[in-house]
XYZ file of C-alpha atoms in Angstrom:
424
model
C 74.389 98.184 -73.129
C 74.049 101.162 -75.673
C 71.436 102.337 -77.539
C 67.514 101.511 -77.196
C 66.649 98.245 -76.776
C 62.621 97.501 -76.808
C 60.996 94.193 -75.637
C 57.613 93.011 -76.930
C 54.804 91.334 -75.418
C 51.352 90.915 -77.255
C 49.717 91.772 -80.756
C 51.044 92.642 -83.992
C 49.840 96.091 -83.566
C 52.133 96.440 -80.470
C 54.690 94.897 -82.878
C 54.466 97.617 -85.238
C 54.286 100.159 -82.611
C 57.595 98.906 -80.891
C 59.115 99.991 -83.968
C 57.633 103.230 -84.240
C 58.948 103.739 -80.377
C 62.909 102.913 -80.462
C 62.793 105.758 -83.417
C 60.852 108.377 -81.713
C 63.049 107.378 -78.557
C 66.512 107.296 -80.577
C 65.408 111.152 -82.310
C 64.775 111.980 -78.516
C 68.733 111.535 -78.232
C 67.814 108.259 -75.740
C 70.605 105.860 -75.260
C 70.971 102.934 -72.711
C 67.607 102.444 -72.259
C 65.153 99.654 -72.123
C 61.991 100.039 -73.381
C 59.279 97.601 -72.506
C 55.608 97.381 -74.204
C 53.293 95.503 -72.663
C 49.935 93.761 -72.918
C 47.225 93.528 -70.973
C 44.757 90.925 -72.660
C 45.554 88.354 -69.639
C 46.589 88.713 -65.736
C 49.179 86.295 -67.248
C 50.528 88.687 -69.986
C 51.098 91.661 -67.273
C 52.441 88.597 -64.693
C 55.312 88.268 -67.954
C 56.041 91.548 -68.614
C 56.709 92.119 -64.533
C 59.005 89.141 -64.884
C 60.687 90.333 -68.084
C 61.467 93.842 -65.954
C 63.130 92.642 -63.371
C 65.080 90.035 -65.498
C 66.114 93.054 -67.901
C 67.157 95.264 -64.290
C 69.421 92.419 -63.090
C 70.749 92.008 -67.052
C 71.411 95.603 -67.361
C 71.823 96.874 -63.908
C 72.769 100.527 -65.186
C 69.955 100.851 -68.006
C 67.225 102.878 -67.992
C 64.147 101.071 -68.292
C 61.006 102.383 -69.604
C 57.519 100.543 -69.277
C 54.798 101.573 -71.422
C 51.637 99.190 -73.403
C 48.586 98.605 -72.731
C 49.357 97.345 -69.362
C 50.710 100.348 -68.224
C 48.072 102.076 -69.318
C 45.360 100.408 -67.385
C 47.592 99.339 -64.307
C 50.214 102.416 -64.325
C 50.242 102.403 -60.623
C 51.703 98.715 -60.453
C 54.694 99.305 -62.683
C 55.325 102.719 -61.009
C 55.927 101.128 -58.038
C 58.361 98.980 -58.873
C 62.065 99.695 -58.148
C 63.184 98.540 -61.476
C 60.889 101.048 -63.363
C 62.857 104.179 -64.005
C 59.186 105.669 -66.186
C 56.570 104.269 -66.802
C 54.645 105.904 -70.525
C 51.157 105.450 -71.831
C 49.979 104.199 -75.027
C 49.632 107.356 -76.394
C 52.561 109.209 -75.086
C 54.748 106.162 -76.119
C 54.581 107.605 -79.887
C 55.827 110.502 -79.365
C 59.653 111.396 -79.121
C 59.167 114.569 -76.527
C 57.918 112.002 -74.081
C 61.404 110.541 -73.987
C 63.087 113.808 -74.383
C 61.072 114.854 -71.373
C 62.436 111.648 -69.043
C 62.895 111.550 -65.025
C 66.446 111.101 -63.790
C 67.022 108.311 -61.625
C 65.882 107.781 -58.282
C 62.535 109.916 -58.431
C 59.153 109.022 -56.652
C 56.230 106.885 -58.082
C 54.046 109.579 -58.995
C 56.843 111.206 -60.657
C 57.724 108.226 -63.096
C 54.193 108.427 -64.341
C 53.200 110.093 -67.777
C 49.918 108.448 -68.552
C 46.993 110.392 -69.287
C 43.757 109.481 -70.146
C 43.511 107.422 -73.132
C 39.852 107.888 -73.742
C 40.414 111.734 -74.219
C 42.573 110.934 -77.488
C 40.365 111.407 -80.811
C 42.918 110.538 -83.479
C 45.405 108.790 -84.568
C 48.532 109.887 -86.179
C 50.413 108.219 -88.933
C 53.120 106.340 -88.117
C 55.674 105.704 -90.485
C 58.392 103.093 -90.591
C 60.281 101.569 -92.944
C 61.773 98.389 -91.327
C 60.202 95.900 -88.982
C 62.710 94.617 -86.755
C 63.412 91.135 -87.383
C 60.287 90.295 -89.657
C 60.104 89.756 -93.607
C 56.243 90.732 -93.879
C 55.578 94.319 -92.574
C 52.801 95.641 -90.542
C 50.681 98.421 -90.825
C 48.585 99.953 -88.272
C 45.565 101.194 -89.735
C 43.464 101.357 -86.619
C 43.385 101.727 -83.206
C 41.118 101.566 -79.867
C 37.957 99.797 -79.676
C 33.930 101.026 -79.319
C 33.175 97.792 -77.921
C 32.881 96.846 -74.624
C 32.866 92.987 -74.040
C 32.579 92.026 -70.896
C 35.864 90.072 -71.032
C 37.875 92.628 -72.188
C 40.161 95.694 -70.690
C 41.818 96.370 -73.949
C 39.408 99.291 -74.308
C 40.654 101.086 -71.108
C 44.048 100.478 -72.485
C 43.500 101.824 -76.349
C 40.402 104.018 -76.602
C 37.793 104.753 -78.617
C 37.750 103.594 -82.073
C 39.668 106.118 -84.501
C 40.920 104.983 -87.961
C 44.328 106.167 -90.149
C 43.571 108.039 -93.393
C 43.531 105.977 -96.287
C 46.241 108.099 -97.998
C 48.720 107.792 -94.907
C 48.361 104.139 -95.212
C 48.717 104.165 -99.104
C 52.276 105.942 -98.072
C 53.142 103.969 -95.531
C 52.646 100.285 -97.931
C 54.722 102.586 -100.521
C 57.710 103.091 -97.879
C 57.683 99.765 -96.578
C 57.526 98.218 -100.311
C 60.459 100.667 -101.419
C 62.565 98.779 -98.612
C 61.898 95.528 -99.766
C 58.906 93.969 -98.121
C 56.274 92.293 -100.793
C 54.220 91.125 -97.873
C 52.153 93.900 -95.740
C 49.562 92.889 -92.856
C 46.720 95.443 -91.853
C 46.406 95.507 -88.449
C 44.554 97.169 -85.429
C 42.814 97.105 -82.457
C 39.060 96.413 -84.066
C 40.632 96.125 -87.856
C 37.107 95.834 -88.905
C 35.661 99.156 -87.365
C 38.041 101.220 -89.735
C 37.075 103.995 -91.432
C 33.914 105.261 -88.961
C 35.507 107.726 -88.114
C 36.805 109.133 -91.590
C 34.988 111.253 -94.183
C 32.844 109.032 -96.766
C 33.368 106.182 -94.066
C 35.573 103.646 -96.473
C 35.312 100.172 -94.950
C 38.309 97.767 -94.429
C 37.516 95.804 -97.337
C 37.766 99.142 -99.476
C 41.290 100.458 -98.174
C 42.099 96.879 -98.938
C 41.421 97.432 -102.550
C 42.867 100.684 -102.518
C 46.184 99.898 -101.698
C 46.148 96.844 -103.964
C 45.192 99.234 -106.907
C 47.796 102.109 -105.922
C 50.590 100.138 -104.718
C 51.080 97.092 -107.230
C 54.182 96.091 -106.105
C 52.480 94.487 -102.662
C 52.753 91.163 -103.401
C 50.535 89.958 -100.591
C 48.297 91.513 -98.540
C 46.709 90.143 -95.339
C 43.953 91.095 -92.390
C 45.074 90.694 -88.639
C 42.321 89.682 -86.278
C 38.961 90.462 -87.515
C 35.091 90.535 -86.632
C 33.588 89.105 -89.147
C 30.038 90.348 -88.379
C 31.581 93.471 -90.034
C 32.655 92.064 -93.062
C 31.827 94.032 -96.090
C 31.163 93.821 -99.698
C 34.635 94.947 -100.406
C 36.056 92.377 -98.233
C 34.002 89.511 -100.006
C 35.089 91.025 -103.198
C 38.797 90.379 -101.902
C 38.377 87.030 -100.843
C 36.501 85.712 -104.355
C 38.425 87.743 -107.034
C 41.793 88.925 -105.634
C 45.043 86.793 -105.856
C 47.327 88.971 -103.870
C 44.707 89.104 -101.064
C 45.675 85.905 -98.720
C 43.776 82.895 -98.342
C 43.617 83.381 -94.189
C 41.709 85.000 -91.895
C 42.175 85.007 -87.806
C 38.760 85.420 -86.407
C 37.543 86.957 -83.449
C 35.053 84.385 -82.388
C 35.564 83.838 -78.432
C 33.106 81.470 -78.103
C 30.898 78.506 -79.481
C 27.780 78.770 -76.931
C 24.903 80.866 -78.387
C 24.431 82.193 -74.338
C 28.148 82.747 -73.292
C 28.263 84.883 -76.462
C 25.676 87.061 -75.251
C 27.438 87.454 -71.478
C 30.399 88.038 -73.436
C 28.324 90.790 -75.030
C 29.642 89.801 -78.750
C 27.692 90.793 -81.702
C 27.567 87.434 -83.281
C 25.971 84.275 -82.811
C 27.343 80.593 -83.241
C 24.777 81.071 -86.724
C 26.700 83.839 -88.001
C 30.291 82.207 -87.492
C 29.188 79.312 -89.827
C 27.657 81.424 -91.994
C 30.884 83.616 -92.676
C 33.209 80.384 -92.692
C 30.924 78.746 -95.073
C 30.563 81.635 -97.493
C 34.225 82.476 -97.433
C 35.221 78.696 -98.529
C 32.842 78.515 -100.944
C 33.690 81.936 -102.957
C 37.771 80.453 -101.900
C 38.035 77.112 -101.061
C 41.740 77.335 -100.447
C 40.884 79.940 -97.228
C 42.501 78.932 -94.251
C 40.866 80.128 -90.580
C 42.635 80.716 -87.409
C 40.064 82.081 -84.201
C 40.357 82.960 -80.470
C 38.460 81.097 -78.123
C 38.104 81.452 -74.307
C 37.487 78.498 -72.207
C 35.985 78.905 -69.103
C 34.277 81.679 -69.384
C 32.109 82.577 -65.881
C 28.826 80.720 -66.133
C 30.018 78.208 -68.889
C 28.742 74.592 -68.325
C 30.347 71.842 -69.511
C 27.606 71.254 -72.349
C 28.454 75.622 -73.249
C 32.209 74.514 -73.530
C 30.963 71.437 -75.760
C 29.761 74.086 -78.193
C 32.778 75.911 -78.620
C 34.695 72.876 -79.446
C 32.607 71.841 -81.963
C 31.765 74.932 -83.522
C 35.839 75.084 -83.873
C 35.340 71.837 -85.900
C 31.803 72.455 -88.033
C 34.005 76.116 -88.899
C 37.042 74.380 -89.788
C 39.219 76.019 -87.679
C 42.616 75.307 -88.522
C 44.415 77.931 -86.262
C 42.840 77.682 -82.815
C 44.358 80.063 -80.446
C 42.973 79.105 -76.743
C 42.993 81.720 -74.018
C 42.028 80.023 -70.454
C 39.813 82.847 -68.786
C 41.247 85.650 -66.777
C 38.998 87.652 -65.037
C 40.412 91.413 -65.283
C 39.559 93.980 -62.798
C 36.840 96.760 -63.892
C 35.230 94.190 -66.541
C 31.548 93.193 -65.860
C 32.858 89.607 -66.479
C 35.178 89.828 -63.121
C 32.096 89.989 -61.075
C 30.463 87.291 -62.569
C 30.030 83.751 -61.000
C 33.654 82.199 -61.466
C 34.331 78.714 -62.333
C 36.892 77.014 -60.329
C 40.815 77.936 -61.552
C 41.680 74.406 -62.064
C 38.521 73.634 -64.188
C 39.254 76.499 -66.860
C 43.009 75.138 -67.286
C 41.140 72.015 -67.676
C 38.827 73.223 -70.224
C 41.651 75.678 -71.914
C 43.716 72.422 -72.484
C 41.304 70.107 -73.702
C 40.716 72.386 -76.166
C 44.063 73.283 -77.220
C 43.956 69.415 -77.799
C 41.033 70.061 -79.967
C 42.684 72.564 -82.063
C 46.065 70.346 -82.737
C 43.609 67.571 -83.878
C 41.990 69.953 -86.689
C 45.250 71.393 -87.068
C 47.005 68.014 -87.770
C 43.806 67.628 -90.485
C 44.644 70.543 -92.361
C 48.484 69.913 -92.481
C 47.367 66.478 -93.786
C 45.284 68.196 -96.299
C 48.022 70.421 -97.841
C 49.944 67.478 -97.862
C 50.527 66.994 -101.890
C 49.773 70.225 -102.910
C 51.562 73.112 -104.471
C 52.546 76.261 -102.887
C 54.276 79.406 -103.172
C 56.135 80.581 -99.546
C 57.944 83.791 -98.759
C 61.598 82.415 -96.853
C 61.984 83.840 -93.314
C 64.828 85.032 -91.208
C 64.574 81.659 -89.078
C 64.422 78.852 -91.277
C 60.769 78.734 -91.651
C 58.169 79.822 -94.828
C 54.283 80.765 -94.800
C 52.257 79.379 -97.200
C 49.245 81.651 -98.875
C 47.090 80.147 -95.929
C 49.417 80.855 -93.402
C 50.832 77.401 -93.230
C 54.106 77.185 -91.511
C 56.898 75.682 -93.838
C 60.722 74.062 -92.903
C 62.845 76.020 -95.420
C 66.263 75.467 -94.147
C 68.940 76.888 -95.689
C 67.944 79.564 -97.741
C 67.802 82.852 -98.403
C 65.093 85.536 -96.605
C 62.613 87.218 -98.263
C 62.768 84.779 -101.846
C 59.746 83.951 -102.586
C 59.748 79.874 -103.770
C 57.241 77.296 -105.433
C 57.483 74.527 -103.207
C 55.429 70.795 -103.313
C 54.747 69.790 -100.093
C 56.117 66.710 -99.137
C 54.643 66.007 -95.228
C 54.637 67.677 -91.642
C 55.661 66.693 -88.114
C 52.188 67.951 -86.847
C 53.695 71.205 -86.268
C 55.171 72.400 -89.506
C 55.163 71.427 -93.226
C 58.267 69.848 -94.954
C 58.452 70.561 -98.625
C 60.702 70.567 -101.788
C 61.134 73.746 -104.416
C 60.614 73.115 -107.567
C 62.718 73.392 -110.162
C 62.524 77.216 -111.920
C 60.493 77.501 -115.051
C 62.626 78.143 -118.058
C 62.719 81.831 -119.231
């Protein structure tokens, strides 16, 4: 191979960042190189990207291949010692083109591989500014990263850092650049999307920036939130969601759980109230709001009545986007040393409530069924609706945007049919 190659595991942030990586490596004068960012939500996530490195070693037996993410942040000493790791960068240094100029040759020790330093010690972040997003037709922007919140589940903390937000005006550039190469649909992303702007002077919420770069960059044609908390919704944010067209009808939520208890041993802020509170006000002020959420099954402690609450609290929220995670205890999380339920019990519990989340999936697909909709056409055949439907759109041509009916689903997808274009 020539050139930089970079393979992805894990959020859109890390997908944004991937791209921010193969052009500070490329500037660096890199070439035949592998670069691999990892994730570290899930033992299962790091057990993938190990697989992925050896796979890309025995693909590209001459390559240099780089291993950086939030995996090799918190586990550094795991990819280090593996033969197929030529260096192994952390999240921070990852950014930064001198770490690549600054590379090991071949054949060095473990310790020597290793340029990781101590992610809780940054107090910033940078800018980062792209103007393509490798194989995507909506466009990410990071506009936050690191997390102050330590639930007991998670590690991504101890792979991120502290909360620290992007200026407003950086990301006001940024949507500029990426709208002046063609995108018309941006996605704010981060770490804790909701904590942004703590950290800055005059403390602008999410919800604000939001507004901000709908008022300074009209030519964003849609605008949506990654993951958020929604206990940190503010007025700006409702604002969006009642009065704003170009803001999208969908939200992912960070809800994790159903059971008022496992909640608190999860240390989350909100309660199963304050979930159906949020839902309930965001589909009355827009009734056409879609939700997708993360839930954990088999949490330690949960009894089979605590798991009962999460499944229905997916259904009284109207979940239509349930993203299951089965519980993986990660080492140095309060959680880990918790009473643990048997392995076989939370794949159990994981998949009967996957087979929750098709059944109110199915619902909504049978709800859109009918309706009217405007998609943006993607690279592979497929469209999103406002709500984040998926659509079949076979045949034609990326980026379009189309007014489609909707015409049924396979349980999976949406079929539809354009309509025809209104006379000038």
């Amino acid at each position: 191979m020539s050139g930089v190659d970079v393979i992805t595991f894990g959020c859109r942030l890390n997908t944004y960042e991937s791209e921010v990586m193969r052009a500070e490596a490329e500037k660096a004068g890199l070439n035949n190189a592998i670069l691999v960012n990892t994730c570290a939500v899930t033992g299962e996530a790091v057990r993938q990207a190990r697989q992925a490195i050896r796979r890309a070693r025995r693909e590209n037996p001459h390559a240099r291949i780089i291993v950086t993410g939030c995996a090799a942040q918190t586990e550094k000493q795991t990819f280090a010692d593996m033969a197929e790791v030529d260096a192994v960068l952390g999240n921070e240094e990852k950014l930064k083109s001198v770490s690549y100029r600054a590379l090991p040759d071949f054949g060095v020790s473990a310790e020597e591989k290793l340029r990781v330093n101590d992610i809780m010690s940054v107090r910033a972040t940078a800018p980062q500014m792209v103007r393509h997003i490798d194989g995507h037709v909506r466009a990410f922007i990071q506009v936050q990263n690191g997390c102050d919140h330590r639930c007991t589940f998670c590690i991504i903390p101890y792979g991120r850092g502290n909360s620290r937000s992007v200026p407003m005006g950086a990301v006001v550039d940024q949507a500029r650049k990426l709208t002046e190469s063609g995108y018309r649909e941006i996605v704010l992303t981060g770490v804790d999307a909701t904590s942004y702007g703590a950290d800055l002077p005059g403390q602008p919420s999410l919800g604000y920036l939001a507004k901000t770069l709908l008022k300074q960059v009209p030519e964003i044609l849609r605008l949506r939130l990654s993951s958020i908390d929604s206990i940190e919704a503010d007025k700006h944010l409702w604002d969006l969601i009642a009065d704003e067209p170009r803001f999208m009808p969908h939200l992912h939520l960070s809800l994790q759980h159903g059971d008022d208890l496992i909640l608190k041993r999860m240390k989350r802020r909100h309660s199963r109230a304050d979930a159906l509170a949020f839902t309930e006000q965001a589909r009355r002020l827009r009734p056409d709001i879609a939700f997708g959420a993360d839930m954990i099954a088999g949490f330690p402690t949960e009894t089979e009545e605590m798991f009962g609450n999460a499944a229905t609290l997916a259904e009284e929220a109207g979940i239509s986007f349930l993203h299951v995670f089965p519980y993986s205890p990660r080492p140095g999380t309060p959680a880990a040393r918790m009473p643990q339920l048997d392995r076989a019990l939370v794949k159990d519990r994981a998949a009967r409530l996957r087979a929750r989340g098709e059944v109110l999936h199915r619902a909504h697909l049978d709800r859109m069924v009918g309706t009217e909709q405007s998609v943006i056409i993607e690279n592979n055949g497929m469209a999103h609706t406002e709500n984040f439907s998926l659509v079949a759109a076979p045949g034609l041509v990326p980026r379009d945007f189309k007014r489609v009916i909707i015409t049924g689903h396979d349980g999976r997808h949406l079929d539809m049919q354009v309509m025809p274009a209104l006379a000038a």
